[in-house]
Coordinates of C-alpha atoms in Angstrom, one line a residue:
X1 CA 56.8 170.6 40.4
X2 CA 57.0 174.4 41.0
X3 CA 56.6 173.7 44.8
X4 CA 59.6 171.2 44.6
X5 CA 61.8 173.9 42.8
X6 CA 61.0 176.4 45.3
X7 CA 61.9 174.0 48.4
X8 CA 65.5 173.6 47.8
X9 CA 66.3 177.4 48.3
X10 CA 63.9 177.3 51.3
X11 CA 65.8 174.3 52.8
X12 CA 69.2 176.1 52.1
X13 CA 67.9 179.1 54.1
X14 CA 66.5 176.7 56.9
X15 CA 70.0 175.1 57.2
X16 CA 71.6 178.5 57.5
X17 CA 69.0 179.6 60.0
X18 CA 69.1 176.5 61.8
X19 CA 65.4 176.1 61.4
X20 CA 65.1 172.3 61.7
X21 CA 61.5 171.8 62.4
X22 CA 60.2 174.2 59.5
X23 CA 62.4 172.5 56.9
X24 CA 61.5 168.9 58.0
X25 CA 57.7 169.9 57.9
X26 CA 58.0 171.1 54.3
X27 CA 59.6 167.9 53.2
X28 CA 56.9 165.9 54.8
X29 CA 54.0 168.0 53.2
X30 CA 55.7 168.0 49.8
X31 CA 56.4 164.3 49.8
X32 CA 52.6 163.6 50.1
X33 CA 51.8 166.1 47.1
X34 CA 54.5 164.5 45.0
X35 CA 53.4 161.0 45.5
X36 CA 49.8 161.9 44.9
X37 CA 50.5 163.6 41.4
X38 CA 52.7 160.8 40.5
X39 CA 49.9 158.3 41.2
X40 CA 47.6 160.4 39.2
X41 CA 49.7 160.4 35.9
X42 CA 50.5 156.8 36.4
X43 CA 46.8 155.9 35.8
X44 CA 46.3 154.0 32.6
X45 CA 43.8 156.2 31.1
X46 CA 46.4 159.2 31.5
X47 CA 48.9 156.9 29.6
X48 CA 46.5 156.4 26.7
X49 CA 45.9 160.2 26.5
X50 CA 49.6 160.9 25.9
X51 CA 49.4 159.3 22.3
X52 CA 46.4 161.4 21.2
X53 CA 47.0 163.8 18.4
X54 CA 47.9 167.6 19.5
X55 CA 46.8 167.1 23.3
X56 CA 49.0 164.2 23.7
X57 CA 52.2 166.1 24.3
X58 CA 50.7 168.1 27.1
X59 CA 49.7 164.8 28.8
X60 CA 53.1 163.5 28.4
X61 CA 54.8 166.7 29.6
X62 CA 52.4 166.8 32.7
X63 CA 53.4 163.3 33.4
X64 CA 57.0 163.9 33.0
X65 CA 57.0 166.9 35.3
X66 CA 54.9 164.8 37.8
X67 CA 57.4 162.1 37.9
X68 CA 60.5 164.4 38.1
X69 CA 58.6 166.1 41.0
X70 CA 58.4 162.9 42.9
X71 CA 61.8 161.9 42.1
X72 CA 63.3 165.0 43.3
X73 CA 61.4 164.8 46.7
X74 CA 62.0 161.2 47.2
X75 CA 65.5 160.6 45.9
X76 CA 66.8 164.6 46.5
X77 CA 65.0 166.4 49.0
X78 CA 64.6 163.4 51.4
X79 CA 68.2 162.6 51.5
X80 CA 69.0 166.3 51.7
X81 CA 66.7 166.3 54.8
X82 CA 68.6 163.7 56.3
X83 CA 71.8 165.4 55.7
X84 CA 70.5 168.4 57.2
X85 CA 69.7 166.6 60.5
X86 CA 73.4 165.5 60.6
X87 CA 74.8 169.0 59.5
X88 CA 74.5 171.5 62.2
X89 CA 76.4 174.7 61.0
X90 CA 76.7 175.9 64.6
X91 CA 78.7 172.9 65.4
X92 CA 81.0 172.8 62.4
X93 CA 83.6 175.0 64.1
X94 CA 84.8 174.2 67.6
X95 CA 87.6 174.7 70.0
X96 CA 89.4 171.8 68.6
X97 CA 89.1 173.2 65.0
X98 CA 86.7 172.2 62.1
X99 CA 84.4 169.4 63.0
X100 CA 84.8 167.3 60.0
X101 CA 82.4 164.3 61.0
X102 CA 79.2 166.5 60.1
X103 CA 80.6 166.8 56.5
X104 CA 81.5 163.2 56.0
X105 CA 77.9 162.3 57.5
X106 CA 76.1 164.6 55.2
X107 CA 78.3 163.9 52.0
X108 CA 76.0 160.7 50.9
X109 CA 72.8 162.6 51.3
X110 CA 74.1 165.8 49.2
X111 CA 75.3 163.5 46.6
X112 CA 72.2 161.5 46.2
X113 CA 70.2 165.0 46.2
X114 CA 72.5 166.5 43.5
X115 CA 72.1 163.4 41.4
X116 CA 68.5 163.5 41.5
X117 CA 68.3 167.0 40.6
X118 CA 70.6 166.6 37.5
X119 CA 68.5 163.7 36.3
X120 CA 65.2 165.6 36.9
X121 CA 66.7 168.4 35.0
X122 CA 67.9 166.4 32.0
X123 CA 64.3 164.7 31.8
X124 CA 62.6 168.1 31.8
X125 CA 65.2 169.5 29.2
X126 CA 64.0 166.6 27.0
X127 CA 60.4 168.2 26.6
X128 CA 59.6 170.2 23.6
X129 CA 58.3 173.4 25.1
X130 CA 57.1 174.7 22.0
X131 CA 54.4 171.9 21.6
X132 CA 52.7 172.8 25.0
X133 CA 50.0 174.8 25.8
X134 CA 50.7 178.1 27.8
X135 CA 49.4 176.7 31.1
X136 CA 52.3 174.1 30.8
X137 CA 54.8 175.7 28.7
X138 CA 55.3 178.8 31.3
X139 CA 55.8 176.7 34.5
X140 CA 58.1 174.3 32.6
X141 CA 60.4 176.9 31.5
X142 CA 60.3 178.5 35.2
X143 CA 60.9 174.8 36.7
X144 CA 63.8 174.2 34.3
X145 CA 65.5 177.5 35.4
X146 CA 65.1 177.0 39.2
X147 CA 66.1 173.2 38.9
X148 CA 69.2 174.4 37.2
X149 CA 70.1 176.8 39.8
X150 CA 69.4 174.6 42.7
X151 CA 71.4 171.8 41.0
X152 CA 74.4 173.8 40.5
X153 CA 74.2 174.9 44.3
X154 CA 73.8 171.2 45.4
X155 CA 76.6 169.9 43.2
X156 CA 79.0 172.6 44.6
X157 CA 77.7 171.5 48.4
X158 CA 78.3 167.6 47.2
X159 CA 81.7 168.2 45.9
X160 CA 82.7 170.3 49.1
X161 CA 81.3 167.7 51.5
X162 CA 83.1 164.9 49.7
X163 CA 86.4 166.7 49.1
X164 CA 86.8 169.2 52.2
X165 CA 87.3 166.5 54.9
X166 CA 90.6 165.0 53.3
X167 CA 91.7 168.5 52.3
X168 CA 91.5 169.4 56.0
X169 CA 93.6 166.5 57.1
X170 CA 91.1 163.8 57.8
X171 CA 93.4 161.3 56.3
X172 CA 96.6 162.7 57.2
X173 CA 98.0 166.3 58.0
X174 CA 97.8 168.7 55.1
X175 CA 100.1 171.7 54.6
X176 CA 99.4 174.6 52.2
X177 CA 101.3 177.7 51.2
X178 CA 99.4 180.7 52.2
X179 CA 99.9 183.9 50.1
X180 CA 98.7 187.0 51.9
X181 CA 98.2 189.3 48.9
X182 CA 98.8 193.1 49.5
X183 CA 96.4 195.2 47.4
X184 CA 98.3 198.3 48.0
X185 CA 100.5 197.1 45.3
X186 CA 98.2 195.6 42.7
X187 CA 98.8 192.2 41.1
X188 CA 96.3 190.6 38.6
X189 CA 94.9 188.4 41.1
X190 CA 94.7 191.1 43.9
X191 CA 98.1 192.2 45.2
X192 CA 101.7 191.4 45.7
X193 CA 102.0 188.2 47.9
X194 CA 104.6 189.9 50.3
X195 CA 103.6 187.7 53.4
X196 CA 103.9 183.8 53.1
X197 CA 103.2 181.2 55.7
X198 CA 102.2 177.4 56.1
X199 CA 98.6 176.9 56.8
X200 CA 98.3 173.3 58.3
X201 CA 95.3 171.1 58.9
X202 CA 95.2 167.9 60.9
X203 CA 91.8 166.4 61.3
X204 CA 90.3 169.8 60.9
X205 CA 92.8 171.4 63.5
X206 CA 94.2 174.7 62.0
X207 CA 97.8 175.9 62.5
X208 CA 99.7 178.6 60.9
X209 CA 103.6 178.6 61.0
X210 CA 106.7 179.0 58.7
X211 CA 106.1 182.8 58.3
X212 CA 108.2 184.5 55.8
X213 CA 108.1 187.0 52.9
X214 CA 108.6 186.8 49.2
X215 CA 111.6 189.0 49.3
X216 CA 113.2 186.3 51.5
X217 CA 113.2 183.7 48.8
X218 CA 115.2 185.9 46.5
X219 CA 115.8 185.6 42.9
X220 CA 115.3 182.3 41.0
X221 CA 117.9 181.5 38.3
X222 CA 117.2 179.7 36.2
X223 CA 113.7 180.9 36.6
X224 CA 110.8 178.5 37.3
X225 CA 109.2 177.7 33.8
X226 CA 106.0 179.1 32.8
X227 CA 104.2 178.6 29.6
X228 CA 105.2 180.8 26.5
X229 CA 101.8 182.6 26.2
X230 CA 102.0 183.9 29.7
X231 CA 105.7 184.6 29.4
X232 CA 105.2 186.6 26.3
X233 CA 102.5 188.8 28.1
X234 CA 103.9 189.2 31.7
X235 CA 107.8 188.5 31.1
X236 CA 110.1 185.8 32.7
X237 CA 109.5 187.8 36.2
X238 CA 106.5 185.3 36.7
X239 CA 109.2 182.7 37.4
X240 CA 111.9 184.8 38.6
X241 CA 110.5 186.5 41.8
X242 CA 107.8 185.1 44.3
X243 CA 106.4 188.9 44.2
X244 CA 105.5 188.6 40.6
X245 CA 103.9 184.9 40.3
X246 CA 100.5 186.4 40.2
X247 CA 101.3 189.0 37.4
X248 CA 99.1 186.6 35.5
X249 CA 95.4 186.4 36.4
X250 CA 95.4 182.5 36.0
X251 CA 95.6 181.4 39.6
X252 CA 96.6 177.9 39.0
X253 CA 99.6 179.1 37.0
X254 CA 100.5 181.4 40.0
X255 CA 100.0 178.8 42.6
X256 CA 102.1 176.0 40.7
X257 CA 104.9 178.5 40.4
X258 CA 104.6 179.7 44.0
X259 CA 104.7 176.0 45.2
X260 CA 107.7 175.2 43.1
X261 CA 109.5 178.2 44.3
X262 CA 108.7 177.3 48.2
X263 CA 109.9 173.8 47.6
X264 CA 113.0 174.9 45.9
X265 CA 114.1 177.2 48.8
X266 CA 112.8 175.4 51.6
X267 CA 112.7 171.8 50.7
X268 CA 109.1 171.4 51.7
X269 CA 106.6 170.1 49.2
X270 CA 103.2 171.8 50.0
X271 CA 99.8 169.9 49.3
X272 CA 98.2 173.4 47.8
X273 CA 98.2 177.1 47.9
X274 CA 95.7 179.3 49.2
X275 CA 95.7 183.1 48.5
X276 CA 93.4 185.8 50.3
X277 CA 93.7 189.7 50.6
X278 CA 93.2 192.1 53.6
X279 CA 89.5 192.4 52.4
X280 CA 89.0 188.9 52.8
X281 CA 90.6 188.9 56.3
X282 CA 88.2 191.6 57.1
X283 CA 85.2 189.4 56.1
X284 CA 86.7 186.6 58.3
X285 CA 86.9 189.1 61.2
X286 CA 83.2 190.0 60.6
X287 CA 82.8 186.3 61.6
X288 CA 85.1 185.7 64.2
X289 CA 85.0 189.0 66.0
X290 CA 87.8 191.2 66.9
X291 CA 91.3 189.8 67.4
X292 CA 94.1 191.0 69.7
X293 CA 96.8 192.4 67.5
X294 CA 99.1 193.1 70.4
X295 CA 100.6 189.8 71.3
X296 CA 104.2 190.0 72.1
X297 CA 105.3 189.2 68.6
X298 CA 103.2 191.8 67.0
X299 CA 103.6 194.5 69.6
X300 CA 107.3 194.5 69.1
X301 CA 107.0 195.4 65.4
X302 CA 103.9 197.7 65.9
X303 CA 105.5 199.7 68.7
X304 CA 102.1 201.0 69.8
X305 CA 101.5 202.7 66.7
X306 CA 98.5 200.5 65.3
X307 CA 95.3 199.5 66.7
X308 CA 95.2 197.0 69.7
X309 CA 92.2 195.4 68.4
X310 CA 91.7 194.6 64.5
X311 CA 88.3 194.1 63.2
X312 CA 86.4 194.0 60.0
X313 CA 86.3 197.6 59.8
X314 CA 89.9 198.7 60.5
X315 CA 91.9 195.7 59.2
X316 CA 92.2 197.0 55.6
X317 CA 93.2 200.5 56.5
X318 CA 95.7 199.2 58.9
X319 CA 97.3 196.7 56.7
X320 CA 97.2 198.6 53.4
X321 CA 98.0 202.2 54.7
X322 CA 98.7 202.7 58.4
X323 CA 101.3 199.9 58.6
X324 CA 103.7 201.8 56.2
X325 CA 103.8 205.0 58.6
X326 CA 104.2 202.9 61.8
X327 CA 106.9 200.3 60.4
X328 CA 109.7 201.5 58.3
X329 CA 111.2 198.3 57.3
X330 CA 109.6 196.4 54.4
X331 CA 110.5 193.0 56.1
X332 CA 108.8 194.0 59.3
X333 CA 105.8 195.2 57.5
X334 CA 105.5 191.7 55.8
X335 CA 106.0 190.1 59.2
X336 CA 103.1 192.2 60.5
X337 CA 101.1 191.0 57.7
X338 CA 102.0 187.4 58.6
X339 CA 101.4 187.7 62.4
X340 CA 97.9 189.4 61.7
X341 CA 96.9 186.4 59.6
X342 CA 98.2 184.1 62.3
X343 CA 95.9 185.7 64.9
X344 CA 92.9 185.5 62.7
X345 CA 93.4 181.8 61.9
X346 CA 94.1 181.2 65.6
X347 CA 90.8 182.7 66.4
X348 CA 89.2 180.5 63.8
X349 CA 91.1 177.2 65.1
X350 CA 89.5 178.0 68.6
X351 CA 86.0 178.3 67.4
X352 CA 85.8 182.0 68.1
X353 CA 82.6 183.7 66.3
X354 CA 79.8 182.0 64.6
X355 CA 79.7 179.7 61.7
X356 CA 77.0 181.4 59.6
X357 CA 79.1 184.7 59.8
X358 CA 82.3 182.8 58.6
X359 CA 80.5 180.9 55.9
X360 CA 79.2 184.3 54.6
X361 CA 82.5 185.8 54.7
X362 CA 84.3 182.9 52.9
X363 CA 81.4 183.0 50.3
X364 CA 81.9 187.0 49.7
X365 CA 85.7 186.3 49.4
X366 CA 85.4 183.7 46.8
X367 CA 82.7 185.5 44.9
X368 CA 84.8 188.6 44.7
X369 CA 87.9 186.7 43.7
X370 CA 89.7 187.4 47.0
X371 CA 90.1 183.9 48.1
X372 CA 91.6 181.3 45.8
X373 CA 92.7 177.5 46.2
X374 CA 94.8 175.2 44.2
X375 CA 95.8 171.6 44.9
X376 CA 98.5 169.6 44.2
X377 CA 96.4 166.5 43.8
X378 CA 95.0 166.3 40.2
X379 CA 91.8 164.7 41.4
X380 CA 91.1 167.6 43.7
X381 CA 92.1 170.3 41.4
X382 CA 89.8 168.9 38.6
X383 CA 87.0 169.5 41.1
X384 CA 88.3 172.8 42.3
X385 CA 88.5 173.7 38.7
X386 CA 84.6 173.6 38.2
X387 CA 84.3 176.7 40.4
X388 CA 85.2 180.4 40.8
X389 CA 87.5 179.4 43.6
X390 CA 90.0 178.2 41.1
X391 CA 90.6 181.5 39.6
X392 CA 91.0 180.1 36.2
X393 CA 91.1 182.2 33.1
X394 CA 89.9 179.3 30.8
X395 CA 87.7 176.2 31.4
X396 CA 84.3 175.5 32.7
X397 CA 84.2 178.4 35.0
X398 CA 84.6 180.9 32.2
X399 CA 81.4 182.2 30.8
X400 CA 81.0 182.0 27.1
X401 CA 81.2 185.9 26.5
X402 CA 83.5 186.6 29.4
X403 CA 85.7 189.7 29.6
X404 CA 88.5 190.3 32.1
X405 CA 90.3 193.6 33.4
X406 CA 93.3 193.0 35.4
X407 CA 95.8 195.6 36.9
X408 CA 99.5 195.1 37.6
X409 CA 101.5 197.8 39.4
X410 CA 104.4 199.4 37.5
X411 CA 105.3 201.7 40.2
X412 CA 107.2 199.5 42.5
X413 CA 105.4 200.7 45.5
X414 CA 102.3 200.9 47.6
X415 CA 100.3 203.6 45.8
X416 CA 97.3 201.5 44.6
X417 CA 95.6 202.0 48.0
X418 CA 94.8 205.5 46.6
X419 CA 93.6 204.3 43.1
X420 CA 90.0 204.3 42.6
X421 CA 88.7 202.5 39.3
X422 CA 85.4 201.7 37.3
X423 CA 85.3 199.1 34.7
X424 CA 82.3 198.9 32.2
X425 CA 81.3 196.9 29.0
X426 CA 79.8 198.7 26.4
X427 CA 78.0 196.6 23.7
X428 CA 77.9 198.0 20.2
X429 CA 75.2 196.8 17.4
X430 CA 75.8 193.4 15.9
X431 CA 77.4 193.6 12.5
X432 CA 77.6 190.7 10.1
X433 CA 76.8 188.3 12.7
X434 CA 79.3 189.4 15.1
X435 CA 79.2 191.1 18.5
X436 CA 81.4 194.1 19.3
X437 CA 82.2 195.4 22.8
X438 CA 84.3 198.1 24.3
X439 CA 86.0 197.7 27.7
X440 CA 86.0 201.0 29.3
X441 CA 88.3 201.5 32.3
X442 CA 88.3 204.9 34.5
X443 CA 91.3 205.3 36.9
X444 CA 91.8 208.1 39.3
X445 CA 94.8 208.6 41.6
X446 CA 93.2 210.0 44.8
X447 CA 96.5 210.6 46.6
X448 CA 97.1 214.1 48.0
X449 CA 98.5 216.7 45.9
X450 CA 101.7 216.7 48.2
X451 CA 102.0 213.0 48.2
X452 CA 105.7 213.2 47.4
X453 CA 106.3 214.7 50.7
X454 CA 103.5 213.6 53.0
X455 CA 103.4 210.0 52.2
X456 CA 106.4 207.5 53.2
X457 CA 109.1 207.0 50.6
X458 CA 108.3 203.2 50.6
X459 CA 104.7 203.9 49.7
X460 CA 105.5 206.4 46.7
X461 CA 108.5 204.4 45.5
X462 CA 110.4 207.6 45.9
X463 CA 111.3 207.6 42.1
X464 CA 113.3 204.2 42.2
X465 CA 111.7 202.8 39.3
X466 CA 111.3 205.9 37.1
X467 CA 107.8 206.9 38.3
X468 CA 107.9 210.5 40.0
X469 CA 106.9 210.1 43.8
X470 CA 103.2 210.4 44.3
X471 CA 102.3 209.1 40.7
X472 CA 101.0 205.9 40.0
X473 CA 101.8 203.6 37.0
X474 CA 99.6 200.7 36.1
X475 CA 99.6 198.0 33.2
X476 CA 96.1 197.6 32.5
X477 CA 95.6 194.0 31.0
X478 CA 92.0 193.3 29.1
X479 CA 90.9 189.9 28.1
X480 CA 88.0 189.2 25.7
X481 CA 86.0 186.1 25.0
X482 CA 87.8 183.2 23.1
X483 CA 87.9 183.4 19.2
X484 CA 87.4 187.3 19.4
X485 CA 90.0 189.9 18.7
X486 CA 91.2 193.1 20.3
X487 CA 91.2 195.7 17.7
X488 CA 92.0 199.2 19.3
X489 CA 92.9 200.9 22.4
X490 CA 92.1 204.5 23.1
X491 CA 93.3 206.7 26.1
X492 CA 91.2 209.8 26.7
X493 CA 89.9 209.7 23.2
X494 CA 93.1 209.5 21.4
X495 CA 94.0 206.2 19.8
X496 CA 97.1 204.7 21.6
X497 CA 99.6 201.9 21.0
X498 CA 99.0 198.5 22.9
X499 CA 100.4 195.3 23.1
X500 CA 98.1 192.4 21.5
X501 CA 98.5 188.9 22.8
X502 CA 96.7 185.4 23.1
X503 CA 96.3 183.5 26.3
X504 CA 94.5 180.2 26.1
X505 CA 92.6 181.3 23.3
X506 CA 91.5 184.5 24.5
X507 CA 92.8 187.7 23.1
X508 CA 94.7 190.2 25.2
X509 CA 95.5 194.0 25.3
X510 CA 97.9 195.5 27.3
X511 CA 98.3 199.4 28.0
X512 CA 100.4 201.1 30.7
X513 CA 99.0 204.4 32.1
X514 CA 100.4 206.9 34.7
X515 CA 98.5 209.1 37.0
X516 CA 99.6 212.1 38.9
X517 CA 97.8 212.8 42.1
X518 CA 94.3 213.9 41.4
X519 CA 94.6 212.8 37.7
X520 CA 92.1 210.5 35.8
X521 CA 92.5 208.8 32.8
X522 CA 90.1 206.6 30.5
X523 CA 91.1 203.7 28.6
X524 CA 89.1 201.9 26.1
X525 CA 89.7 198.4 24.4
X526 CA 87.6 197.4 21.5
X527 CA 87.0 193.8 20.9
X528 CA 85.5 192.5 17.8
X529 CA 84.6 189.4 15.8
X530 CA 82.8 188.1 19.1
X531 CA 81.0 185.0 17.9
X532 CA 79.1 184.4 21.4
X533 CA 75.7 186.0 21.4
X534 CA 75.3 185.2 25.3
X535 CA 75.1 188.0 27.9
X536 CA 78.6 189.3 28.5
X537 CA 80.1 188.7 32.0
X538 CA 83.0 190.8 33.6
X539 CA 85.8 189.7 35.9
X540 CA 88.3 192.2 37.4
X541 CA 91.2 192.3 39.8
X542 CA 89.9 192.5 43.5
X543 CA 91.3 195.8 44.7
X544 CA 90.9 197.8 48.0
X545 CA 87.4 199.1 46.6
X546 CA 84.3 196.9 47.0
X547 CA 83.9 194.8 43.7
X548 CA 80.4 196.0 43.3
X549 CA 81.6 199.7 43.0
X550 CA 84.1 198.8 40.2
X551 CA 82.1 196.8 38.0
X552 CA 79.4 199.1 36.3
X553 CA 76.3 197.6 34.6
X554 CA 76.7 196.8 30.8
X555 CA 75.7 199.6 28.6
X556 CA 74.0 199.0 25.2
X557 CA 74.4 201.2 22.1
X558 CA 71.1 202.4 20.6
X559 CA 70.6 200.3 17.5
X560 CA 68.5 201.6 14.6

């Protein structure tokens, strides 16, 4: 059984490396082993041994493990191998767009493999490990863990292969509202959605059109309705301005609101909403290779002041910093964002780059919360909602002991490019059966001391919203696990007032901080009455910084 559990990750690697012969050879070898083991435990003598006192459960466990191994191979690995033969990653992206046929061909095999692993995992979870000898107990626990991990990955692959073709226009063109989030003015899901466009798929062929800006949509009165929990925390601005739909970290809420606003202003009903930020665009550029940012449309805006070629190394600095020195008008800045996105998606639609690099870029973007997806279709959204791609703050994607720290700009400017942050969980000792955890957020304004003079007024805000030029004001929003409480907030060691709220059963604390150039502040939220004893998980707003540099390892208090 251990051989089977190790094979699925190896097959995944073989698919990514396009190592067809090695993968198929392993499948054949393992099939022989699994069938041999199943025949052994199916012997009548073995069956009789399962009813013997004390030793019987061990024979029964060995039998269940052998049967599960053969089921995984015959019903899971073999169909997976057939899917592998149909699914060649290097042929997924062509000059005609995404080749959807391999995904359709792979779907039945992936579904079968996923079902087989789920069934085998359920069978093995039914075995009482405490009744087994160590020689069986240890491998059983290991196999359970490995099959659960492999099963989750296969379920995701199965869902993607089943859903992606239709979402990419196999049964008719699809149109998605694309929000290009600007991390220089931070919002809970990443950044202000300044640049907008329509991303269309027609049988896998991508096109980007309908470029606009959030500002161009104006003010919505009456406001688009949002549930009372979120309106209380984030104000009615959620439904009043496109720029503020993602003050909430719950992407399905932000996406529904954005789609309603777009339809209200343009008359176009979109099939869903996709958001991504410049860091995600950089990951895509790592896969496609550089794109020319000097086509006539962009060149007219950039006026020779920005790079001629954009790549994964310079796109973030260009979009989040240099563009403000080169282009003075906010509308033209948003237009530059949209045109750059158009060039990158144009490169994708022409098959530029390599599939494995693009898949890696998309995966990194999803894992870091920089790429999000919402669908108008309830059946599709119910599947998307099972994964981090949905950006939900409640539901099956949220870990039992999950904390969230999100940032919303209060400067009304583009100063967040200069803010560096770290977030850390500090677990206290359990008390009266409850957990207690402190969420520690350290923020530093790294802008130059003369930022008020050396940075463009559009970047500093020029004091228009009451924040001195060069300073940064941020609303820090901390979420705790469901049923817990947010008890105190402390800023630089001094107890501070904060706003307590509830969002989908999770406690929320909000504190505003202001940093002058060079200044740092430490904010600590204490969450108590935590009933979950699982290892805590932490989610943060994706900013200009790598997420791995923002989230620090959990610290544990010394317990006597």
